[in-house]
Amino acid sequence: DVKVTQSSRYLVKRTGEKVFLECVQDMDHENMFWYRQDPGLGLRLIYFSYDVKMKEKGDIPEGYSVSREKKERFSLILESASTNQTSMYLCASMPPSGTGYNEQFFGPGTRLTVL
Amino acid sequence: ILNVEQSPQSLHVQEGDSTNFTCSFPSSNFYALHWYRWETAKSPEALFVMTLNGDEKKKGRISATLNTKEGYSYLYIKGSQPEDSATYLCAPYRNSGYALNFGKGTSLLVTP
């Protein structure tokens, strides 16, 4: 079975802190994604990556950056956390065909609270 | 960003009822549509990936249809069970990169 893991289920940080959210997948998928989920807004794409060291902005990239140094790991970085970044963050990966026909596999999510 | 509408926003049915929800999306430049089920405290899981107009897919008591010409998909659950309680998300595949565009979901509650 495909497994996508995220470094923390719950995280509490203070305003202004630099925050790293880690995601690891074990199925050699080339495509990886970071979403945030907020009540009433659904899943919104922050960044995605279709290869090592490649990244593309999603719909809401402001205040975030990403790193993909290895194929299996995709990190989301909050350079200076703010309270409006309190959210549930989900990572996903997708098989390499890249045609949109393959499903995405999601991690368990990290619920981040910024105080 | 694709405009994806899901209705209803939430639904409460009794065990044994059949139900259905709608996903509407732009019909132009259609590539594929994904349906996911997201249970509380779990990760979203794919139900269907649909690509062709007229497609019908089935998994147990859950089925889905696709109309790409008019831009909608229906998800049906026959004989709902409490374990079907979840948020159901649809996501058309956008034609730039490999990113999906998720709707806000339909939250289903099935009570015994």
PDB file of N, CA, C and O in Angstrom, chain B residues 11-79:
ATOM      1  N   LEU B  11     -25.749  17.039   4.188  1.00  0.00           N
ATOM      2  CA  LEU B  11     -26.888  16.155   4.002  1.00  0.00           C
ATOM      3  C   LEU B  11     -26.978  15.224   5.212  1.00  0.00           C
ATOM      4  O   LEU B  11     -25.960  14.683   5.658  1.00  0.00           O
ATOM      5  N   HIS B  12     -28.176  15.029   5.707  1.00  0.00           N
ATOM      6  CA  HIS B  12     -28.396  14.131   6.842  1.00  0.00           C
ATOM      7  C   HIS B  12     -29.486  13.143   6.436  1.00  0.00           C
ATOM      8  O   HIS B  12     -30.617  13.551   6.153  1.00  0.00           O
ATOM      9  N   VAL B  13     -29.138  11.861   6.375  1.00  0.00           N
ATOM     10  CA  VAL B  13     -30.105  10.852   5.967  1.00  0.00           C
ATOM     11  C   VAL B  13     -30.150   9.745   7.012  1.00  0.00           C
ATOM     12  O   VAL B  13     -29.261   9.607   7.852  1.00  0.00           O
ATOM     13  N   GLN B  14     -31.195   8.953   6.904  1.00  0.00           N
ATOM     14  CA  GLN B  14     -31.335   7.800   7.789  1.00  0.00           C
ATOM     15  C   GLN B  14     -30.710   6.574   7.137  1.00  0.00           C
ATOM     16  O   GLN B  14     -30.648   6.460   5.896  1.00  0.00           O
ATOM     17  N   GLU B  15     -30.251   5.689   7.977  1.00  0.00           N
ATOM     18  CA  GLU B  15     -29.691   4.424   7.487  1.00  0.00           C
ATOM     19  C   GLU B  15     -30.692   3.758   6.543  1.00  0.00           C
ATOM     20  O   GLU B  15     -31.890   3.679   6.847  1.00  0.00           O
ATOM     21  N   GLY B  16     -30.194   3.299   5.417  1.00  0.00           N
ATOM     22  CA  GLY B  16     -31.045   2.645   4.438  1.00  0.00           C
ATOM     23  C   GLY B  16     -31.528   3.556   3.320  1.00  0.00           C
ATOM     24  O   GLY B  16     -31.931   3.070   2.249  1.00  0.00           O
ATOM     25  N   ASP B  17     -31.472   4.880   3.545  1.00  0.00           N
ATOM     26  CA  ASP B  17     -31.870   5.817   2.490  1.00  0.00           C
ATOM     27  C   ASP B  17     -30.831   5.804   1.375  1.00  0.00           C
ATOM     28  O   ASP B  17     -29.643   5.584   1.612  1.00  0.00           O
ATOM     29  N   SER B  18     -31.288   6.087   0.171  1.00  0.00           N
ATOM     30  CA  SER B  18     -30.362   6.316  -0.933  1.00  0.00           C
ATOM     31  C   SER B  18     -30.237   7.816  -1.141  1.00  0.00           C
ATOM     32  O   SER B  18     -31.191   8.571  -0.897  1.00  0.00           O
ATOM     33  N   THR B  19     -29.086   8.243  -1.571  1.00  0.00           N
ATOM     34  CA  THR B  19     -28.861   9.669  -1.696  1.00  0.00           C
ATOM     35  C   THR B  19     -27.945   9.963  -2.878  1.00  0.00           C
ATOM     36  O   THR B  19     -27.295   9.052  -3.412  1.00  0.00           O
ATOM     37  N   ASN B  20     -27.921  11.213  -3.272  1.00  0.00           N
ATOM     38  CA  ASN B  20     -27.017  11.580  -4.348  1.00  0.00           C
ATOM     39  C   ASN B  20     -26.586  13.038  -4.197  1.00  0.00           C
ATOM     40  O   ASN B  20     -27.291  13.846  -3.597  1.00  0.00           O
ATOM     41  N   PHE B  21     -25.389  13.345  -4.696  1.00  0.00           N
ATOM     42  CA  PHE B  21     -24.894  14.706  -4.684  1.00  0.00           C
ATOM     43  C   PHE B  21     -24.375  15.066  -6.064  1.00  0.00           C
ATOM     44  O   PHE B  21     -24.149  14.203  -6.889  1.00  0.00           O
ATOM     45  N   THR B  22     -24.181  16.381  -6.237  1.00  0.00           N
ATOM     46  CA  THR B  22     -23.801  16.902  -7.538  1.00  0.00           C
ATOM     47  C   THR B  22     -22.481  17.637  -7.468  1.00  0.00           C
ATOM     48  O   THR B  22     -22.193  18.322  -6.479  1.00  0.00           O
ATOM     49  N   CYS B  23     -21.710  17.485  -8.516  1.00  0.00           N
ATOM     50  CA  CYS B  23     -20.487  18.272  -8.701  1.00  0.00           C
ATOM     51  C   CYS B  23     -20.598  18.954 -10.062  1.00  0.00           C
ATOM     52  O   CYS B  23     -20.790  18.282 -11.081  1.00  0.00           O
ATOM     53  N   SER B  24     -20.472  20.284 -10.078  1.00  0.00           N
ATOM     54  CA  SER B  24     -20.516  21.040 -11.338  1.00  0.00           C
ATOM     55  C   SER B  24     -19.162  21.686 -11.588  1.00  0.00           C
ATOM     56  O   SER B  24     -18.540  22.207 -10.657  1.00  0.00           O
ATOM     57  N   PHE B  25     -18.746  21.678 -12.830  1.00  0.00           N
ATOM     58  CA  PHE B  25     -17.415  22.196 -13.162  1.00  0.00           C
ATOM     59  C   PHE B  25     -17.452  22.730 -14.594  1.00  0.00           C
ATOM     60  O   PHE B  25     -18.360  22.403 -15.368  1.00  0.00           O
ATOM     61  N   PRO B  26     -16.464  23.554 -14.970  1.00  0.00           N
ATOM     62  CA  PRO B  26     -16.437  24.067 -16.347  1.00  0.00           C
ATOM     63  C   PRO B  26     -16.264  22.918 -17.342  1.00  0.00           C
ATOM     64  O   PRO B  26     -15.412  22.047 -17.157  1.00  0.00           O
ATOM     65  N   SER B  27     -17.062  22.922 -18.386  1.00  0.00           N
ATOM     66  CA  SER B  27     -17.002  21.813 -19.344  1.00  0.00           C
ATOM     67  C   SER B  27     -15.868  21.966 -20.353  1.00  0.00           C
ATOM     68  O   SER B  27     -15.477  20.999 -21.005  1.00  0.00           O
ATOM     69  N   SER B  28     -15.330  23.171 -20.464  1.00  0.00           N
ATOM     70  CA  SER B  28     -14.266  23.375 -21.454  1.00  0.00           C
ATOM     71  C   SER B  28     -12.954  22.801 -20.940  1.00  0.00           C
ATOM     72  O   SER B  28     -12.686  22.810 -19.745  1.00  0.00           O
ATOM     73  N   ASN B  29     -12.135  22.292 -21.848  1.00  0.00           N
ATOM     74  CA  ASN B  29     -10.803  21.759 -21.506  1.00  0.00           C
ATOM     75  C   ASN B  29     -10.861  20.693 -20.424  1.00  0.00           C
ATOM     76  O   ASN B  29      -9.993  20.624 -19.563  1.00  0.00           O
ATOM     77  N   PHE B  30     -11.873  19.859 -20.470  1.00  0.00           N
ATOM     78  CA  PHE B  30     -11.999  18.805 -19.468  1.00  0.00           C
ATOM     79  C   PHE B  30     -10.959  17.721 -19.717  1.00  0.00           C
ATOM     80  O   PHE B  30     -10.739  17.294 -20.856  1.00  0.00           O
ATOM     81  N   TYR B  31     -10.323  17.243 -18.618  1.00  0.00           N
ATOM     82  CA  TYR B  31      -9.379  16.141 -18.726  1.00  0.00           C
ATOM     83  C   TYR B  31      -9.829  14.941 -17.912  1.00  0.00           C
ATOM     84  O   TYR B  31      -9.839  13.816 -18.376  1.00  0.00           O
ATOM     85  N   ALA B  32     -10.171  15.173 -16.664  1.00  0.00           N
ATOM     86  CA  ALA B  32     -10.578  14.070 -15.796  1.00  0.00           C
ATOM     87  C   ALA B  32     -11.252  14.642 -14.563  1.00  0.00           C
ATOM     88  O   ALA B  32     -11.085  15.824 -14.241  1.00  0.00           O
ATOM     89  N   LEU B  33     -12.032  13.809 -13.891  1.00  0.00           N
ATOM     90  CA  LEU B  33     -12.670  14.217 -12.639  1.00  0.00           C
ATOM     91  C   LEU B  33     -12.403  13.153 -11.590  1.00  0.00           C
ATOM     92  O   LEU B  33     -12.591  11.956 -11.841  1.00  0.00           O
ATOM     93  N   HIS B  34     -11.988  13.606 -10.416  1.00  0.00           N
ATOM     94  CA  HIS B  34     -11.739  12.702  -9.295  1.00  0.00           C
ATOM     95  C   HIS B  34     -12.825  12.883  -8.241  1.00  0.00           C
ATOM     96  O   HIS B  34     -13.272  14.006  -7.984  1.00  0.00           O
ATOM     97  N   TRP B  35     -13.215  11.775  -7.608  1.00  0.00           N
ATOM     98  CA  TRP B  35     -14.069  11.816  -6.418  1.00  0.00           C
ATOM     99  C   TRP B  35     -13.279  11.217  -5.251  1.00  0.00           C
ATOM    100  O   TRP B  35     -12.655  10.160  -5.391  1.00  0.00           O
ATOM    101  N   TYR B  36     -13.338  11.901  -4.097  1.00  0.00           N
ATOM    102  CA  TYR B  36     -12.668  11.426  -2.895  1.00  0.00           C
ATOM    103  C   TYR B  36     -13.655  11.374  -1.742  1.00  0.00           C
ATOM    104  O   TYR B  36     -14.580  12.196  -1.667  1.00  0.00           O
ATOM    105  N   ARG B  37     -13.411  10.459  -0.846  1.00  0.00           N
ATOM    106  CA  ARG B  37     -14.176  10.385   0.405  1.00  0.00           C
ATOM    107  C   ARG B  37     -13.228  10.704   1.547  1.00  0.00           C
ATOM    108  O   ARG B  37     -12.121  10.156   1.631  1.00  0.00           O
ATOM    109  N   TRP B  38     -13.680  11.601   2.435  1.00  0.00           N
ATOM    110  CA  TRP B  38     -12.831  12.034   3.547  1.00  0.00           C
ATOM    111  C   TRP B  38     -13.599  11.824   4.834  1.00  0.00           C
ATOM    112  O   TRP B  38     -14.477  12.608   5.190  1.00  0.00           O
ATOM    113  N   GLU B  39     -13.215  10.763   5.548  1.00  0.00           N
ATOM    114  CA  GLU B  39     -13.818  10.482   6.838  1.00  0.00           C
ATOM    115  C   GLU B  39     -13.092  11.263   7.928  1.00  0.00           C
ATOM    116  O   GLU B  39     -11.870  11.494   7.823  1.00  0.00           O
ATOM    117  N   THR B  40     -13.820  11.592   8.968  1.00  0.00           N
ATOM    118  CA  THR B  40     -13.245  12.348  10.082  1.00  0.00           C
ATOM    119  C   THR B  40     -12.043  11.594  10.647  1.00  0.00           C
ATOM    120  O   THR B  40     -12.090  10.383  10.824  1.00  0.00           O
ATOM    121  N   ALA B  41     -10.989  12.325  10.908  1.00  0.00           N
ATOM    122  CA  ALA B  41      -9.759  11.797  11.514  1.00  0.00           C
ATOM    123  C   ALA B  41      -9.000  10.840  10.587  1.00  0.00           C
ATOM    124  O   ALA B  41      -8.072  10.158  11.037  1.00  0.00           O
ATOM    125  N   LYS B  42      -9.377  10.793   9.330  1.00  0.00           N
ATOM    126  CA  LYS B  42      -8.648   9.979   8.362  1.00  0.00           C
ATOM    127  C   LYS B  42      -8.191  10.843   7.189  1.00  0.00           C
ATOM    128  O   LYS B  42      -8.494  12.025   7.114  1.00  0.00           O
ATOM    129  N   SER B  43      -7.446  10.216   6.265  1.00  0.00           N
ATOM    130  CA  SER B  43      -7.004  10.927   5.073  1.00  0.00           C
ATOM    131  C   SER B  43      -8.040  10.778   3.975  1.00  0.00           C
ATOM    132  O   SER B  43      -8.733   9.769   3.908  1.00  0.00           O
ATOM    133  N   PRO B  44      -8.141  11.763   3.086  1.00  0.00           N
ATOM    134  CA  PRO B  44      -9.024  11.577   1.916  1.00  0.00           C
ATOM    135  C   PRO B  44      -8.575  10.363   1.112  1.00  0.00           C
ATOM    136  O   PRO B  44      -7.382  10.129   0.940  1.00  0.00           O
ATOM    137  N   GLU B  45      -9.556   9.610   0.625  1.00  0.00           N
ATOM    138  CA  GLU B  45      -9.255   8.430  -0.192  1.00  0.00           C
ATOM    139  C   GLU B  45     -10.010   8.526  -1.511  1.00  0.00           C
ATOM    140  O   GLU B  45     -11.175   8.917  -1.532  1.00  0.00           O
ATOM    141  N   ALA B  46      -9.346   8.137  -2.573  1.00  0.00           N
ATOM    142  CA  ALA B  46      -9.970   8.218  -3.887  1.00  0.00           C
ATOM    143  C   ALA B  46     -11.083   7.193  -4.020  1.00  0.00           C
ATOM    144  O   ALA B  46     -10.946   6.040  -3.591  1.00  0.00           O
ATOM    145  N   LEU B  47     -12.181   7.638  -4.589  1.00  0.00           N
ATOM    146  CA  LEU B  47     -13.282   6.729  -4.944  1.00  0.00           C
ATOM    147  C   LEU B  47     -13.229   6.405  -6.431  1.00  0.00           C
ATOM    148  O   LEU B  47     -13.235   5.239  -6.817  1.00  0.00           O
ATOM    149  N   PHE B  48     -13.222   7.448  -7.246  1.00  0.00           N
ATOM    150  CA  PHE B  48     -13.254   7.247  -8.686  1.00  0.00           C
ATOM    151  C   PHE B  48     -12.399   8.288  -9.383  1.00  0.00           C
ATOM    152  O   PHE B  48     -12.274   9.421  -8.920  1.00  0.00           O
ATOM    153  N   VAL B  49     -11.841   7.889 -10.513  1.00  0.00           N
ATOM    154  CA  VAL B  49     -11.249   8.816 -11.461  1.00  0.00           C
ATOM    155  C   VAL B  49     -11.985   8.601 -12.771  1.00  0.00           C
ATOM    156  O   VAL B  49     -12.005   7.486 -13.296  1.00  0.00           O
ATOM    157  N   MET B  50     -12.624   9.634 -13.280  1.00  0.00           N
ATOM    158  CA  MET B  50     -13.491   9.504 -14.439  1.00  0.00           C
ATOM    159  C   MET B  50     -12.981  10.396 -15.555  1.00  0.00           C
ATOM    160  O   MET B  50     -12.571  11.543 -15.311  1.00  0.00           O
ATOM    161  N   THR B  51     -13.028   9.871 -16.767  1.00  0.00           N
ATOM    162  CA  THR B  51     -12.434  10.616 -17.870  1.00  0.00           C
ATOM    163  C   THR B  51     -13.353  10.798 -19.065  1.00  0.00           C
ATOM    164  O   THR B  51     -13.244  11.801 -19.779  1.00  0.00           O
ATOM    165  N   LEU B  52     -14.254   9.868 -19.320  1.00  0.00           N
ATOM    166  CA  LEU B  52     -15.032   9.917 -20.559  1.00  0.00           C
ATOM    167  C   LEU B  52     -16.462  10.363 -20.312  1.00  0.00           C
ATOM    168  O   LEU B  52     -17.095   9.971 -19.324  1.00  0.00           O
ATOM    169  N   ASN B  53     -16.989  11.142 -21.241  1.00  0.00           N
ATOM    170  CA  ASN B  53     -18.385  11.545 -21.165  1.00  0.00           C
ATOM    171  C   ASN B  53     -19.266  10.300 -21.150  1.00  0.00           C
ATOM    172  O   ASN B  53     -19.074   9.381 -21.947  1.00  0.00           O
ATOM    173  N   GLY B  54     -20.201  10.267 -20.208  1.00  0.00           N
ATOM    174  CA  GLY B  54     -21.059   9.103 -20.100  1.00  0.00           C
ATOM    175  C   GLY B  54     -20.525   8.013 -19.203  1.00  0.00           C
ATOM    176  O   GLY B  54     -21.186   7.000 -18.964  1.00  0.00           O
ATOM    177  N   ASP B  55     -19.300   8.214 -18.705  1.00  0.00           N
ATOM    178  CA  ASP B  55     -18.692   7.239 -17.791  1.00  0.00           C
ATOM    179  C   ASP B  55     -19.620   6.961 -16.620  1.00  0.00           C
ATOM    180  O   ASP B  55     -20.254   7.868 -16.084  1.00  0.00           O
ATOM    181  N   GLU B  56     -19.686   5.697 -16.242  1.00  0.00           N
ATOM    182  CA  GLU B  56     -20.340   5.316 -15.000  1.00  0.00           C
ATOM    183  C   GLU B  56     -19.388   4.387 -14.278  1.00  0.00           C
ATOM    184  O   GLU B  56     -18.874   3.444 -14.871  1.00  0.00           O
ATOM    185  N   LYS B  57     -19.159   4.675 -12.988  1.00  0.00           N
ATOM    186  CA  LYS B  57     -18.270   3.817 -12.211  1.00  0.00           C
ATOM    187  C   LYS B  57     -18.987   3.411 -10.935  1.00  0.00           C
ATOM    188  O   LYS B  57     -19.828   4.142 -10.422  1.00  0.00           O
ATOM    189  N   LYS B  58     -18.603   2.243 -10.435  1.00  0.00           N
ATOM    190  CA  LYS B  58     -19.279   1.719  -9.252  1.00  0.00           C
ATOM    191  C   LYS B  58     -18.273   1.060  -8.333  1.00  0.00           C
ATOM    192  O   LYS B  58     -17.359   0.365  -8.776  1.00  0.00           O
ATOM    193  N   LYS B  59     -18.478   1.294  -7.028  1.00  0.00           N
ATOM    194  CA  LYS B  59     -17.667   0.642  -6.010  1.00  0.00           C
ATOM    195  C   LYS B  59     -18.612   0.281  -4.881  1.00  0.00           C
ATOM    196  O   LYS B  59     -18.995   1.141  -4.083  1.00  0.00           O
ATOM    197  N   GLY B  60     -19.014  -0.973  -4.837  1.00  0.00           N
ATOM    198  CA  GLY B  60     -19.975  -1.391  -3.818  1.00  0.00           C
ATOM    199  C   GLY B  60     -21.308  -0.686  -4.001  1.00  0.00           C
ATOM    200  O   GLY B  60     -21.914  -0.723  -5.069  1.00  0.00           O
ATOM    201  N   ARG B  61     -21.739   0.033  -2.964  1.00  0.00           N
ATOM    202  CA  ARG B  61     -23.017   0.745  -3.018  1.00  0.00           C
ATOM    203  C   ARG B  61     -22.880   2.162  -3.570  1.00  0.00           C
ATOM    204  O   ARG B  61     -23.870   2.883  -3.669  1.00  0.00           O
ATOM    205  N   ILE B  62     -21.682   2.558  -3.895  1.00  0.00           N
ATOM    206  CA  ILE B  62     -21.429   3.916  -4.387  1.00  0.00           C
ATOM    207  C   ILE B  62     -21.175   3.880  -5.891  1.00  0.00           C
ATOM    208  O   ILE B  62     -20.422   3.021  -6.365  1.00  0.00           O
ATOM    209  N   SER B  63     -21.820   4.781  -6.589  1.00  0.00           N
ATOM    210  CA  SER B  63     -21.590   4.882  -8.027  1.00  0.00           C
ATOM    211  C   SER B  63     -21.536   6.342  -8.427  1.00  0.00           C
ATOM    212  O   SER B  63     -21.956   7.228  -7.677  1.00  0.00           O
ATOM    213  N   ALA B  64     -20.985   6.596  -9.600  1.00  0.00           N
ATOM    214  CA  ALA B  64     -20.853   7.965 -10.095  1.00  0.00           C
ATOM    215  C   ALA B  64     -21.051   7.984 -11.595  1.00  0.00           C
ATOM    216  O   ALA B  64     -20.731   7.016 -12.293  1.00  0.00           O
ATOM    217  N   THR B  65     -21.585   9.093 -12.062  1.00  0.00           N
ATOM    218  CA  THR B  65     -21.748   9.300 -13.497  1.00  0.00           C
ATOM    219  C   THR B  65     -21.086  10.611 -13.880  1.00  0.00           C
ATOM    220  O   THR B  65     -20.874  11.491 -13.038  1.00  0.00           O
ATOM    221  N   LEU B  66     -20.784  10.739 -15.155  1.00  0.00           N
ATOM    222  CA  LEU B  66     -20.059  11.922 -15.624  1.00  0.00           C
ATOM    223  C   LEU B  66     -20.677  12.431 -16.914  1.00  0.00           C
ATOM    224  O   LEU B  66     -20.901  11.659 -17.857  1.00  0.00           O
ATOM    225  N   ASN B  67     -20.914  13.741 -16.957  1.00  0.00           N
ATOM    226  CA  ASN B  67     -21.358  14.412 -18.179  1.00  0.00           C
ATOM    227  C   ASN B  67     -20.385  15.550 -18.441  1.00  0.00           C
ATOM    228  O   ASN B  67     -20.453  16.601 -17.798  1.00  0.00           O
ATOM    229  N   THR B  68     -19.463  15.335 -19.352  1.00  0.00           N
ATOM    230  CA  THR B  68     -18.433  16.344 -19.610  1.00  0.00           C
ATOM    231  C   THR B  68     -18.937  17.461 -20.513  1.00  0.00           C
ATOM    232  O   THR B  68     -18.384  18.558 -20.490  1.00  0.00           O
ATOM    233  N   LYS B  69     -19.968  17.191 -21.292  1.00  0.00           N
ATOM    234  CA  LYS B  69     -20.484  18.223 -22.201  1.00  0.00           C
ATOM    235  C   LYS B  69     -21.184  19.343 -21.443  1.00  0.00           C
ATOM    236  O   LYS B  69     -21.085  20.514 -21.817  1.00  0.00           O
ATOM    237  N   GLU B  70     -21.886  18.962 -20.385  1.00  0.00           N
ATOM    238  CA  GLU B  70     -22.591  19.975 -19.600  1.00  0.00           C
ATOM    239  C   GLU B  70     -21.874  20.284 -18.285  1.00  0.00           C
ATOM    240  O   GLU B  70     -22.279  21.184 -17.562  1.00  0.00           O
ATOM    241  N   GLY B  71     -20.852  19.551 -17.986  1.00  0.00           N
ATOM    242  CA  GLY B  71     -20.013  19.863 -16.833  1.00  0.00           C
ATOM    243  C   GLY B  71     -20.613  19.489 -15.494  1.00  0.00           C
ATOM    244  O   GLY B  71     -20.705  20.339 -14.593  1.00  0.00           O
ATOM    245  N   TYR B  72     -21.004  18.233 -15.346  1.00  0.00           N
ATOM    246  CA  TYR B  72     -21.457  17.801 -14.029  1.00  0.00           C
ATOM    247  C   TYR B  72     -21.210  16.309 -13.848  1.00  0.00           C
ATOM    248  O   TYR B  72     -21.069  15.540 -14.796  1.00  0.00           O
ATOM    249  N   SER B  73     -21.163  15.946 -12.567  1.00  0.00           N
ATOM    250  CA  SER B  73     -21.028  14.547 -12.172  1.00  0.00           C
ATOM    251  C   SER B  73     -21.930  14.308 -10.976  1.00  0.00           C
ATOM    252  O   SER B  73     -22.075  15.195 -10.119  1.00  0.00           O
ATOM    253  N   TYR B  74     -22.557  13.145 -10.943  1.00  0.00           N
ATOM    254  CA  TYR B  74     -23.390  12.759  -9.808  1.00  0.00           C
ATOM    255  C   TYR B  74     -22.728  11.613  -9.056  1.00  0.00           C
ATOM    256  O   TYR B  74     -22.167  10.701  -9.665  1.00  0.00           O
ATOM    257  N   LEU B  75     -22.801  11.680  -7.750  1.00  0.00           N
ATOM    258  CA  LEU B  75     -22.373  10.560  -6.908  1.00  0.00           C
ATOM    259  C   LEU B  75     -23.607  10.020  -6.203  1.00  0.00           C
ATOM    260  O   LEU B  75     -24.366  10.787  -5.603  1.00  0.00           O
ATOM    261  N   TYR B  76     -23.806   8.702  -6.298  1.00  0.00           N
ATOM    262  CA  TYR B  76     -24.974   8.059  -5.708  1.00  0.00           C
ATOM    263  C   TYR B  76     -24.527   7.090  -4.614  1.00  0.00           C
ATOM    264  O   TYR B  76     -23.546   6.372  -4.787  1.00  0.00           O
ATOM    265  N   ILE B  77     -25.259   7.065  -3.522  1.00  0.00           N
ATOM    266  CA  ILE B  77     -25.032   6.039  -2.507  1.00  0.00           C
ATOM    267  C   ILE B  77     -26.366   5.327  -2.293  1.00  0.00           C
ATOM    268  O   ILE B  77     -27.366   5.947  -1.927  1.00  0.00           O
ATOM    269  N   LYS B  78     -26.334   4.027  -2.507  1.00  0.00           N
ATOM    270  CA  LYS B  78     -27.548   3.222  -2.376  1.00  0.00           C
ATOM    271  C   LYS B  78     -27.584   2.603  -0.987  1.00  0.00           C
ATOM    272  O   LYS B  78     -26.602   1.997  -0.550  1.00  0.00           O
ATOM    273  N   GLY B  79     -28.711   2.734  -0.293  1.00  0.00           N
ATOM    274  CA  GLY B  79     -28.823   2.111   1.029  1.00  0.00           C
ATOM    275  C   GLY B  79     -27.752   2.597   1.991  1.00  0.00           C
ATOM    276  O   GLY B  79     -26.935   1.821   2.490  1.00  0.00           O
TER     277      GLY B  79
END
